[in-house]
Structure formats: structure tokens, C-alpha cells
């Protein structure tokens, strides 16, 4: 695997680019402000949701990498077709198996032999596959509002939203649209949080916010037959049973049911469950008491 090429430090991170197994140029943010302070501690690697990107993790990455007591190196990845990673001409490659391979390639390129992983939504599904295929990479796992079973109602809602949301004319309208669509399930968010979410979701092109992902990713959801049961990942979840595991569940989520979360706890007796009050799918990890809960979990890890 080729070495990464690196941009300069900006905003507390260094930009990294690496090559996927099939030749795509992929992007990562590397929050490593003090190598001496983080020496001896495993890094945290963050995997975003279906159409999200590294900017989702920026506030949390700063908190963890600059922790005055136990700072850690934090790496956030843009999946192919999202953020600063290249779009794939073969749209069929936007699948969990290929994207899991990209994460493994990132670890190799960045010299990571073992890490603590945070997976938001689709990122957590990818971690199920990595647990089954490359368990040696995983020291501990934090699943953000995701489990082996997806609720059809919640997935259909995501499909409809992604394929019908109107394009904002400016950044103020982008924040307004997000609040209109998600305000009922994200009651904990203040006005500034909606503006920050807009900056994370959209890319500035000619002064106008544009969704920062390949539209083919959202379009693929239209092919799901919701009259049939959705496949589950319980077999892969069993591979997580040997690991320290934390599950963050949005209080108002429609994608991860109480029943599924309860079954996860039954199958993993050491699972730590944290409720994200006033948040839906997927919780913003830098808000409320989530950072405190994450720090407590990380303190138990190498």
C-alpha cells in the first residue's frame, strides 16, 4: 500500500490522502497535535454515516486529541464518494464490503495496527464486517445509533429525505432546511448547532451549499424492497462479543429500536449503553453528556 501524502496542519488536524485497493484517492483527517503526549495510547478512528464525512467528527476529535489528561490521536475517514474522497465511477462499489476494505487500507497506509473505532450509522455497519474479517485491528468499538438490525421505517425515512430534500440557496437556508426536516427528533440542538450541521453536510461551491456526496449513494436506496425483511448482521455482531463495546442510541431515533438495543445487550453482557437525550439519528457526539461518557469508556482502553 502506498504511503500517504499529507497536507499541512489546519484547524487542529493534518490532511492525509491514501489509495484504496482499487486505486481511488481517499481522504482522512489526522488529529495528532502532540505525539509525545499520546504515545502509548491507541488511536481513535472515526467512520461516518451513509452520506456524512469527516467534518461530523471535528468537534469531538478536537476534544479527544486535546484532552488535558489522556489525549489520543484521532483519525477521521471520508468514505469513497463522500467529502474529499474521490467519487467511484462504478456505483456498485458503494457497498459495505468495499468500504470495509477501504478502512483496512487506511489503517495500513497510516501505520495503524490496532485502534479504538467509532462508527456512526453506516460506519458502525462497516465495523461489524471488520470485526468478522480483521478482528486484529479492533481494540474496542463505539457504535453510534446502529446495530445489526435496521428498522425499515427509519431507513425509508432516510431514503425519502435524501432523495427529495430541496437544494438551499445559501447557508442560512441550509440550516433552516435541516431544522425543518430534523428538528422534531433533535430537540437538544440550538440554532448554532444547526448552522454547524449545515457546514458539515454541505460543500461551498460558488458560494452556494451543495450536498457533499455522490448522488448515486442516495439514489441506491430507491432500489431497496421494503416489502421484504431487511438483512441483519447478527452473525457479524457476535464477532464483537470479545471486545469492549459501547452503544450510543438517540433518544428519538427511528433506525435502532429499543428491542434491538436490548438484544444487543443480552448478547454482549459487557455492552455499555448510553442514551443521547434530545437527539435522533444519528446523535452528534460532541453535544450534551456524550463526550463525558466517551471519555469514561476510553479510559478503560489501552
mmCIF file of C-alpha atoms in Angstrom:
data_model
loop_
_atom_site.group_PDB
_atom_site.id
_atom_site.type_symbol
_atom_site.label_atom_id
_atom_site.label_comp_id
_atom_site.label_asym_id
_atom_site.label_seq_id
_atom_site.Cartn_x
_atom_site.Cartn_y
_atom_site.Cartn_z
ATOM 1 C CA UNK A 1 0.000 0.000 0.000
ATOM 2 C CA UNK A 2 1.470 3.370 -0.960
ATOM 3 C CA UNK A 3 2.435 5.822 1.765
ATOM 4 C CA UNK A 4 0.086 8.696 2.380
ATOM 5 C CA UNK A 5 0.758 12.139 1.055
ATOM 6 C CA UNK A 6 0.000 14.819 3.583
ATOM 7 C CA UNK A 7 -1.172 18.397 3.537
ATOM 8 C CA UNK A 8 -0.332 20.992 6.187
ATOM 9 C CA UNK A 9 -1.939 21.327 9.584
ATOM 10 C CA UNK A 10 -5.130 23.342 9.709
ATOM 11 C CA UNK A 11 -7.779 23.587 12.381
ATOM 12 C CA UNK A 12 -6.030 21.049 14.609
ATOM 13 C CA UNK A 13 -5.570 18.282 12.038
ATOM 14 C CA UNK A 14 -3.364 17.212 9.177
ATOM 15 C CA UNK A 15 -4.864 16.249 5.843
ATOM 16 C CA UNK A 16 -3.924 12.792 4.587
ATOM 17 C CA UNK A 17 -4.574 11.096 1.270
ATOM 18 C CA UNK A 18 -4.134 7.404 0.556
ATOM 19 C CA UNK A 19 -5.042 4.964 -2.189
ATOM 20 C CA UNK A 20 -7.807 2.360 -1.977
ATOM 21 C CA UNK A 21 -7.158 -1.232 -3.110
ATOM 22 C CA UNK A 22 -8.822 -0.410 -6.453
ATOM 23 C CA UNK A 23 -6.993 2.871 -6.998
ATOM 24 C CA UNK A 24 -9.277 5.624 -5.647
ATOM 25 C CA UNK A 25 -7.750 8.594 -3.851
ATOM 26 C CA UNK A 26 -9.274 8.692 -0.379
ATOM 27 C CA UNK A 27 -9.079 11.287 2.379
ATOM 28 C CA UNK A 28 -8.511 11.318 6.123
ATOM 29 C CA UNK A 29 -8.094 13.911 8.850
ATOM 30 C CA UNK A 30 -5.317 13.140 11.317
ATOM 31 C CA UNK A 31 -5.578 14.889 14.689
ATOM 32 C CA UNK A 32 -2.123 14.341 16.150
ATOM 33 C CA UNK A 33 -1.173 17.567 17.883
ATOM 34 C CA UNK A 34 1.336 16.141 20.391
ATOM 35 C CA UNK A 35 2.925 12.776 19.597
ATOM 36 C CA UNK A 36 4.762 12.643 22.905
ATOM 37 C CA UNK A 37 1.559 13.174 24.904
ATOM 38 C CA UNK A 38 -0.342 10.473 23.002
ATOM 39 C CA UNK A 39 2.477 7.929 22.936
ATOM 40 C CA UNK A 40 1.482 4.579 24.369
ATOM 41 C CA UNK A 41 -2.240 5.128 23.779
ATOM 42 C CA UNK A 42 -4.102 3.574 20.897
ATOM 43 C CA UNK A 43 -5.631 5.991 18.390
ATOM 44 C CA UNK A 44 -9.333 6.526 17.797
ATOM 45 C CA UNK A 45 -10.573 6.038 14.227
ATOM 46 C CA UNK A 46 -13.932 7.593 13.273
ATOM 47 C CA UNK A 47 -16.158 6.265 10.483
ATOM 48 C CA UNK A 48 -19.073 8.478 9.344
ATOM 49 C CA UNK A 49 -22.608 7.694 8.257
ATOM 50 C CA UNK A 50 -24.071 6.992 4.831
ATOM 51 C CA UNK A 51 -23.718 10.465 3.296
ATOM 52 C CA UNK A 52 -21.657 12.136 6.006
ATOM 53 C CA UNK A 53 -17.958 12.928 6.228
ATOM 54 C CA UNK A 54 -15.026 13.757 8.499
ATOM 55 C CA UNK A 55 -16.457 17.153 9.445
ATOM 56 C CA UNK A 56 -19.080 15.385 11.577
ATOM 57 C CA UNK A 57 -16.309 14.376 13.977
ATOM 58 C CA UNK A 58 -14.333 17.614 14.075
ATOM 59 C CA UNK A 59 -15.548 18.975 17.452
ATOM 60 C CA UNK A 60 -15.228 15.570 19.115
ATOM 61 C CA UNK A 61 -11.808 14.949 17.558
ATOM 62 C CA UNK A 62 -10.541 18.231 18.978
ATOM 63 C CA UNK A 63 -11.887 17.335 22.434
ATOM 64 C CA UNK A 64 -10.237 13.911 22.449
ATOM 65 C CA UNK A 65 -6.940 14.893 20.843
ATOM 66 C CA UNK A 66 -6.525 17.904 23.136
ATOM 67 C CA UNK A 67 -7.698 16.244 26.333
ATOM 68 C CA UNK A 68 -5.519 17.647 29.107
ATOM 69 C CA UNK A 69 -5.248 14.295 30.908
ATOM 70 C CA UNK A 70 -5.361 11.478 28.353
ATOM 71 C CA UNK A 71 -5.122 12.853 24.808
ATOM 72 C CA UNK A 72 -5.337 10.424 21.916
ATOM 73 C CA UNK A 73 -4.553 10.603 18.249
ATOM 74 C CA UNK A 74 -7.849 10.779 16.350
ATOM 75 C CA UNK A 75 -8.274 9.880 12.678
ATOM 76 C CA UNK A 76 -11.496 10.513 10.759
ATOM 77 C CA UNK A 77 -12.097 8.986 7.327
ATOM 78 C CA UNK A 78 -14.120 10.145 4.324
ATOM 79 C CA UNK A 79 -15.623 7.073 2.671
ATOM 80 C CA UNK A 80 -15.371 6.862 -1.110
ATOM 81 C CA UNK A 81 -17.804 9.232 -2.769
ATOM 82 C CA UNK A 82 -18.074 11.467 0.289
ATOM 83 C CA UNK A 83 -16.288 14.620 1.397
ATOM 84 C CA UNK A 84 -12.785 14.918 -0.007
ATOM 85 C CA UNK A 85 -12.566 11.308 -1.173
ATOM 86 C CA UNK A 86 -12.896 10.562 -4.885
ATOM 87 C CA UNK A 87 -16.214 9.507 -6.372
ATOM 88 C CA UNK A 88 -16.339 5.988 -7.791
ATOM 89 C CA UNK A 89 -17.268 5.588 -11.458
ATOM 90 C CA UNK A 90 -18.559 2.114 -10.600
ATOM 91 C CA UNK A 91 -21.537 2.985 -8.386
ATOM 92 C CA UNK A 92 -21.913 -0.648 -7.332
ATOM 93 C CA UNK A 93 -18.755 -0.176 -5.278
ATOM 94 C CA UNK A 94 -20.663 1.902 -2.755
ATOM 95 C CA UNK A 95 -21.219 -1.149 -0.578
ATOM 96 C CA UNK A 96 -20.221 -2.254 2.901
ATOM 97 C CA UNK A 97 -17.654 -4.851 1.837
ATOM 98 C CA UNK A 98 -15.730 -2.458 -0.420
ATOM 99 C CA UNK A 99 -15.876 0.330 2.152
ATOM 100 C CA UNK A 100 -14.644 -2.027 4.880
ATOM 101 C CA UNK A 101 -11.678 -2.776 2.623
ATOM 102 C CA UNK A 102 -11.041 0.953 2.332
ATOM 103 C CA UNK A 103 -10.881 1.272 6.129
ATOM 104 C CA UNK A 104 -8.400 -1.581 6.308
ATOM 105 C CA UNK A 105 -6.341 0.137 3.585
ATOM 106 C CA UNK A 106 -6.399 3.382 5.578
ATOM 107 C CA UNK A 107 -5.018 1.597 8.632
ATOM 108 C CA UNK A 108 -2.201 0.136 6.561
ATOM 109 C CA UNK A 109 -1.386 3.470 4.919
ATOM 110 C CA UNK A 110 -1.383 5.342 8.231
ATOM 111 C CA UNK A 111 0.609 2.712 10.083
ATOM 112 C CA UNK A 112 -2.243 1.733 12.419
ATOM 113 C CA UNK A 113 -2.005 -1.864 13.639
ATOM 114 C CA UNK A 114 -4.760 -1.594 16.256
ATOM 115 C CA UNK A 115 -7.215 1.111 17.264
ATOM 116 C CA UNK A 116 -10.411 2.067 19.028
ATOM 117 C CA UNK A 117 -13.136 2.635 16.440
ATOM 118 C CA UNK A 118 -16.198 4.876 16.458
ATOM 119 C CA UNK A 119 -18.770 4.033 13.804
ATOM 120 C CA UNK A 120 -21.743 6.293 13.158
ATOM 121 C CA UNK A 121 -24.644 4.577 11.387
ATOM 122 C CA UNK A 122 -23.144 3.057 8.195
ATOM 123 C CA UNK A 123 -19.718 3.380 9.781
ATOM 124 C CA UNK A 124 -20.936 1.038 12.509
ATOM 125 C CA UNK A 125 -22.178 -1.471 9.948
ATOM 126 C CA UNK A 126 -18.710 -1.425 8.402
ATOM 127 C CA UNK A 127 -17.267 -2.221 11.829
ATOM 128 C CA UNK A 128 -19.476 -5.315 12.029
ATOM 129 C CA UNK A 129 -17.765 -6.590 8.859
ATOM 130 C CA UNK A 130 -14.279 -5.671 10.058
ATOM 131 C CA UNK A 131 -14.924 -7.476 13.347
ATOM 132 C CA UNK A 132 -15.674 -10.632 11.360
ATOM 133 C CA UNK A 133 -12.802 -10.323 8.877
ATOM 134 C CA UNK A 134 -9.979 -8.346 10.560
ATOM 135 C CA UNK A 135 -10.598 -8.551 14.315
ATOM 136 C CA UNK A 136 -6.915 -7.884 14.986
ATOM 137 C CA UNK A 137 -7.489 -4.211 14.092
ATOM 138 C CA UNK A 138 -10.091 -3.663 16.823
ATOM 139 C CA UNK A 139 -9.239 -2.886 20.431
ATOM 140 C CA UNK A 140 -12.681 -1.518 21.292
ATOM 141 C CA UNK A 141 -15.751 -0.288 19.391
ATOM 142 C CA UNK A 142 -18.252 2.526 19.872
ATOM 143 C CA UNK A 143 -21.418 2.180 17.783
ATOM 144 C CA UNK A 144 -23.313 5.419 17.253
ATOM 145 C CA UNK A 145 -27.026 4.679 16.808
ATOM 146 C CA UNK A 146 -26.540 1.498 14.851
ATOM 147 C CA UNK A 147 -26.770 -2.229 15.385
ATOM 148 C CA UNK A 148 -27.219 -5.483 13.481
ATOM 149 C CA UNK A 149 -30.871 -4.686 12.652
ATOM 150 C CA UNK A 150 -32.072 -1.629 10.734
ATOM 151 C CA UNK A 151 -35.669 -0.536 11.209
ATOM 152 C CA UNK A 152 -37.365 -0.380 7.811
ATOM 153 C CA UNK A 153 -39.354 2.716 8.761
ATOM 154 C CA UNK A 154 -36.221 4.628 9.687
ATOM 155 C CA UNK A 155 -34.319 3.560 6.573
ATOM 156 C CA UNK A 156 -37.259 4.502 4.353
ATOM 157 C CA UNK A 157 -37.350 7.906 6.012
ATOM 158 C CA UNK A 158 -33.653 8.401 5.237
ATOM 159 C CA UNK A 159 -34.251 7.290 1.625
ATOM 160 C CA UNK A 160 -37.091 9.755 1.165
ATOM 161 C CA UNK A 161 -35.255 12.634 2.796
ATOM 162 C CA UNK A 162 -32.043 12.195 0.831
ATOM 163 C CA UNK A 163 -33.845 11.913 -2.474
ATOM 164 C CA UNK A 164 -36.300 14.765 -2.037
ATOM 165 C CA UNK A 165 -34.647 17.495 0.039
ATOM 166 C CA UNK A 166 -34.556 20.843 -1.730
ATOM 167 C CA UNK A 167 -31.272 22.500 -2.543
ATOM 168 C CA UNK A 168 -30.571 25.544 -0.343
ATOM 169 C CA UNK A 169 -29.827 28.868 -1.960
ATOM 170 C CA UNK A 170 -27.488 29.986 0.837
ATOM 171 C CA UNK A 171 -26.051 28.861 4.157
ATOM 172 C CA UNK A 172 -28.856 30.344 6.226
ATOM 173 C CA UNK A 173 -31.399 28.386 4.213
ATOM 174 C CA UNK A 174 -29.302 25.229 4.570
ATOM 175 C CA UNK A 175 -29.599 25.459 8.371
ATOM 176 C CA UNK A 176 -33.328 26.185 8.098
ATOM 177 C CA UNK A 177 -33.931 23.147 5.883
ATOM 178 C CA UNK A 178 -32.049 20.879 8.273
ATOM 179 C CA UNK A 179 -34.072 22.131 11.230
ATOM 180 C CA UNK A 180 -37.352 21.734 9.321
ATOM 181 C CA UNK A 181 -36.521 18.126 8.469
ATOM 182 C CA UNK A 182 -34.886 17.006 11.705
ATOM 183 C CA UNK A 183 -35.950 19.465 14.402
ATOM 184 C CA UNK A 184 -38.635 17.203 15.851
ATOM 185 C CA UNK A 185 -36.121 14.478 16.671
ATOM 186 C CA UNK A 186 -33.203 16.756 17.562
ATOM 187 C CA UNK A 187 -34.769 18.925 20.235
ATOM 188 C CA UNK A 188 -31.419 19.279 22.028
ATOM 189 C CA UNK A 189 -29.884 21.327 19.217
ATOM 190 C CA UNK A 190 -29.532 25.101 19.449
ATOM 191 C CA UNK A 191 -29.510 27.452 16.455
ATOM 192 C CA UNK A 192 -25.705 27.381 16.288
ATOM 193 C CA UNK A 193 -25.791 23.587 16.150
ATOM 194 C CA UNK A 194 -27.967 23.670 13.027
ATOM 195 C CA UNK A 195 -25.543 26.077 11.357
ATOM 196 C CA UNK A 196 -22.629 23.830 12.258
ATOM 197 C CA UNK A 197 -24.507 20.806 10.918
ATOM 198 C CA UNK A 198 -25.025 22.634 7.619
ATOM 199 C CA UNK A 199 -21.289 23.315 7.379
ATOM 200 C CA UNK A 200 -20.612 19.638 7.987
ATOM 201 C CA UNK A 201 -23.129 18.350 5.448
ATOM 202 C CA UNK A 202 -22.633 20.753 2.565
ATOM 203 C CA UNK A 203 -19.683 21.880 0.463
ATOM 204 C CA UNK A 204 -19.346 25.504 -0.674
ATOM 205 C CA UNK A 205 -19.403 25.655 -4.475
ATOM 206 C CA UNK A 206 -19.503 29.203 -5.821
ATOM 207 C CA UNK A 207 -20.943 30.497 -2.560
ATOM 208 C CA UNK A 208 -23.812 28.019 -2.564
ATOM 209 C CA UNK A 209 -24.140 24.949 -0.306
ATOM 210 C CA UNK A 210 -24.101 21.670 -2.249
ATOM 211 C CA UNK A 211 -24.540 18.216 -0.698
ATOM 212 C CA UNK A 212 -21.056 16.768 -0.200
ATOM 213 C CA UNK A 213 -21.543 13.235 -1.555
ATOM 214 C CA UNK A 214 -22.084 11.384 -4.803
ATOM 215 C CA UNK A 215 -25.874 11.474 -5.511
ATOM 216 C CA UNK A 216 -25.656 7.821 -6.581
ATOM 217 C CA UNK A 217 -25.303 6.878 -2.905
ATOM 218 C CA UNK A 218 -28.736 8.281 -2.074
ATOM 219 C CA UNK A 219 -30.256 7.002 -5.319
ATOM 220 C CA UNK A 220 -29.227 3.431 -4.456
ATOM 221 C CA UNK A 221 -31.666 3.457 -1.516
ATOM 222 C CA UNK A 222 -34.537 3.594 -4.018
ATOM 223 C CA UNK A 223 -33.804 0.020 -5.066
ATOM 224 C CA UNK A 224 -34.477 -1.429 -1.593
ATOM 225 C CA UNK A 225 -37.601 -3.593 -1.497
ATOM 226 C CA UNK A 226 -39.188 -2.677 1.813
ATOM 227 C CA UNK A 227 -41.841 -5.368 1.379
ATOM 228 C CA UNK A 228 -39.114 -7.906 2.206
ATOM 229 C CA UNK A 229 -37.287 -8.275 5.529
ATOM 230 C CA UNK A 230 -34.041 -6.334 5.643
ATOM 231 C CA UNK A 231 -30.903 -8.489 6.095
ATOM 232 C CA UNK A 232 -29.326 -8.403 9.541
ATOM 233 C CA UNK A 233 -25.774 -8.646 10.832
ATOM 234 C CA UNK A 234 -26.264 -10.706 13.993
ATOM 235 C CA UNK A 235 -23.628 -13.182 12.839
ATOM 236 C CA UNK A 236 -21.071 -10.399 12.473
ATOM 237 C CA UNK A 237 -22.199 -8.831 15.758
ATOM 238 C CA UNK A 238 -21.122 -11.999 17.537
ATOM 239 C CA UNK A 239 -17.565 -11.160 16.458
ATOM 240 C CA UNK A 240 -17.796 -8.043 18.637
ATOM 241 C CA UNK A 241 -18.546 -10.088 21.759
ATOM 242 C CA UNK A 242 -14.882 -10.320 22.812
ATOM 243 C CA UNK A 243 -14.382 -6.534 22.631
ATOM 244 C CA UNK A 244 -15.232 -3.638 24.924
ATOM 245 C CA UNK A 245 -18.362 -2.235 23.272
ATOM 246 C CA UNK A 246 -20.314 0.973 23.781
ATOM 247 C CA UNK A 247 -23.637 1.745 22.120
ATOM 248 C CA UNK A 248 -24.919 5.300 21.858
ATOM 249 C CA UNK A 249 -28.617 5.388 20.998
ATOM 250 C CA UNK A 250 -30.501 8.519 20.070
ATOM 251 C CA UNK A 251 -33.498 9.043 22.322
ATOM 252 C CA UNK A 252 -35.657 9.808 19.270
ATOM 253 C CA UNK A 253 -34.021 7.527 16.716
ATOM 254 C CA UNK A 254 -36.140 5.667 14.174
ATOM 255 C CA UNK A 255 -33.332 3.399 12.909
ATOM 256 C CA UNK A 256 -32.341 1.472 16.062
ATOM 257 C CA UNK A 257 -35.239 0.109 18.109
ATOM 258 C CA UNK A 258 -35.333 -0.409 21.866
ATOM 259 C CA UNK A 259 -35.794 -4.111 21.151
ATOM 260 C CA UNK A 260 -32.649 -4.332 19.027
ATOM 261 C CA UNK A 261 -30.612 -2.408 21.593
ATOM 262 C CA UNK A 262 -31.888 -4.728 24.311
ATOM 263 C CA UNK A 263 -30.980 -7.806 22.294
ATOM 264 C CA UNK A 264 -27.500 -6.390 21.707
ATOM 265 C CA UNK A 265 -27.093 -6.003 25.462
ATOM 266 C CA UNK A 266 -28.334 -9.559 26.025
ATOM 267 C CA UNK A 267 -25.806 -10.971 23.550
ATOM 268 C CA UNK A 268 -22.961 -8.769 24.801
ATOM 269 C CA UNK A 269 -23.123 -8.794 28.591
ATOM 270 C CA UNK A 270 -20.470 -6.050 28.948
ATOM 271 C CA UNK A 271 -22.085 -3.628 26.499
ATOM 272 C CA UNK A 272 -22.296 -0.063 27.803
ATOM 273 C CA UNK A 273 -25.487 1.652 26.625
ATOM 274 C CA UNK A 274 -25.710 5.435 26.599
ATOM 275 C CA UNK A 275 -28.868 7.362 25.680
ATOM 276 C CA UNK A 276 -28.384 10.589 23.716
ATOM 277 C CA UNK A 277 -31.139 12.762 25.126
ATOM 278 C CA UNK A 278 -32.982 15.022 22.712
ATOM 279 C CA UNK A 279 -31.293 13.540 19.654
ATOM 280 C CA UNK A 280 -32.429 11.322 16.795
ATOM 281 C CA UNK A 281 -30.444 9.517 14.115
ATOM 282 C CA UNK A 282 -27.563 9.867 14.359
ATOM 283 C CA UNK A 283 -26.535 11.701 17.538
ATOM 284 C CA UNK A 284 -23.935 14.440 17.356
ATOM 285 C CA UNK A 285 -21.195 13.085 19.583
ATOM 286 C CA UNK A 286 -19.859 16.399 20.884
ATOM 287 C CA UNK A 287 -23.148 17.509 22.445
ATOM 288 C CA UNK A 288 -24.651 17.048 25.893
ATOM 289 C CA UNK A 289 -23.059 14.474 28.186
ATOM 290 C CA UNK A 290 -21.863 12.214 25.350
ATOM 291 C CA UNK A 291 -18.217 13.410 25.497
ATOM 292 C CA UNK A 292 -18.099 12.621 29.219
ATOM 293 C CA UNK A 293 -19.447 9.120 28.567
ATOM 294 C CA UNK A 294 -16.969 8.593 25.727
ATOM 295 C CA UNK A 295 -14.042 9.724 27.859
ATOM 296 C CA UNK A 296 -15.072 7.305 30.606
ATOM 297 C CA UNK A 297 -15.222 4.439 28.101
ATOM 298 C CA UNK A 298 -11.893 5.365 26.514
ATOM 299 C CA UNK A 299 -10.272 5.456 29.956
ATOM 300 C CA UNK A 300 -10.819 1.693 30.163
ATOM 301 C CA UNK A 301 -8.959 1.125 26.876
ATOM 302 C CA UNK A 302 -5.268 0.960 26.111
#
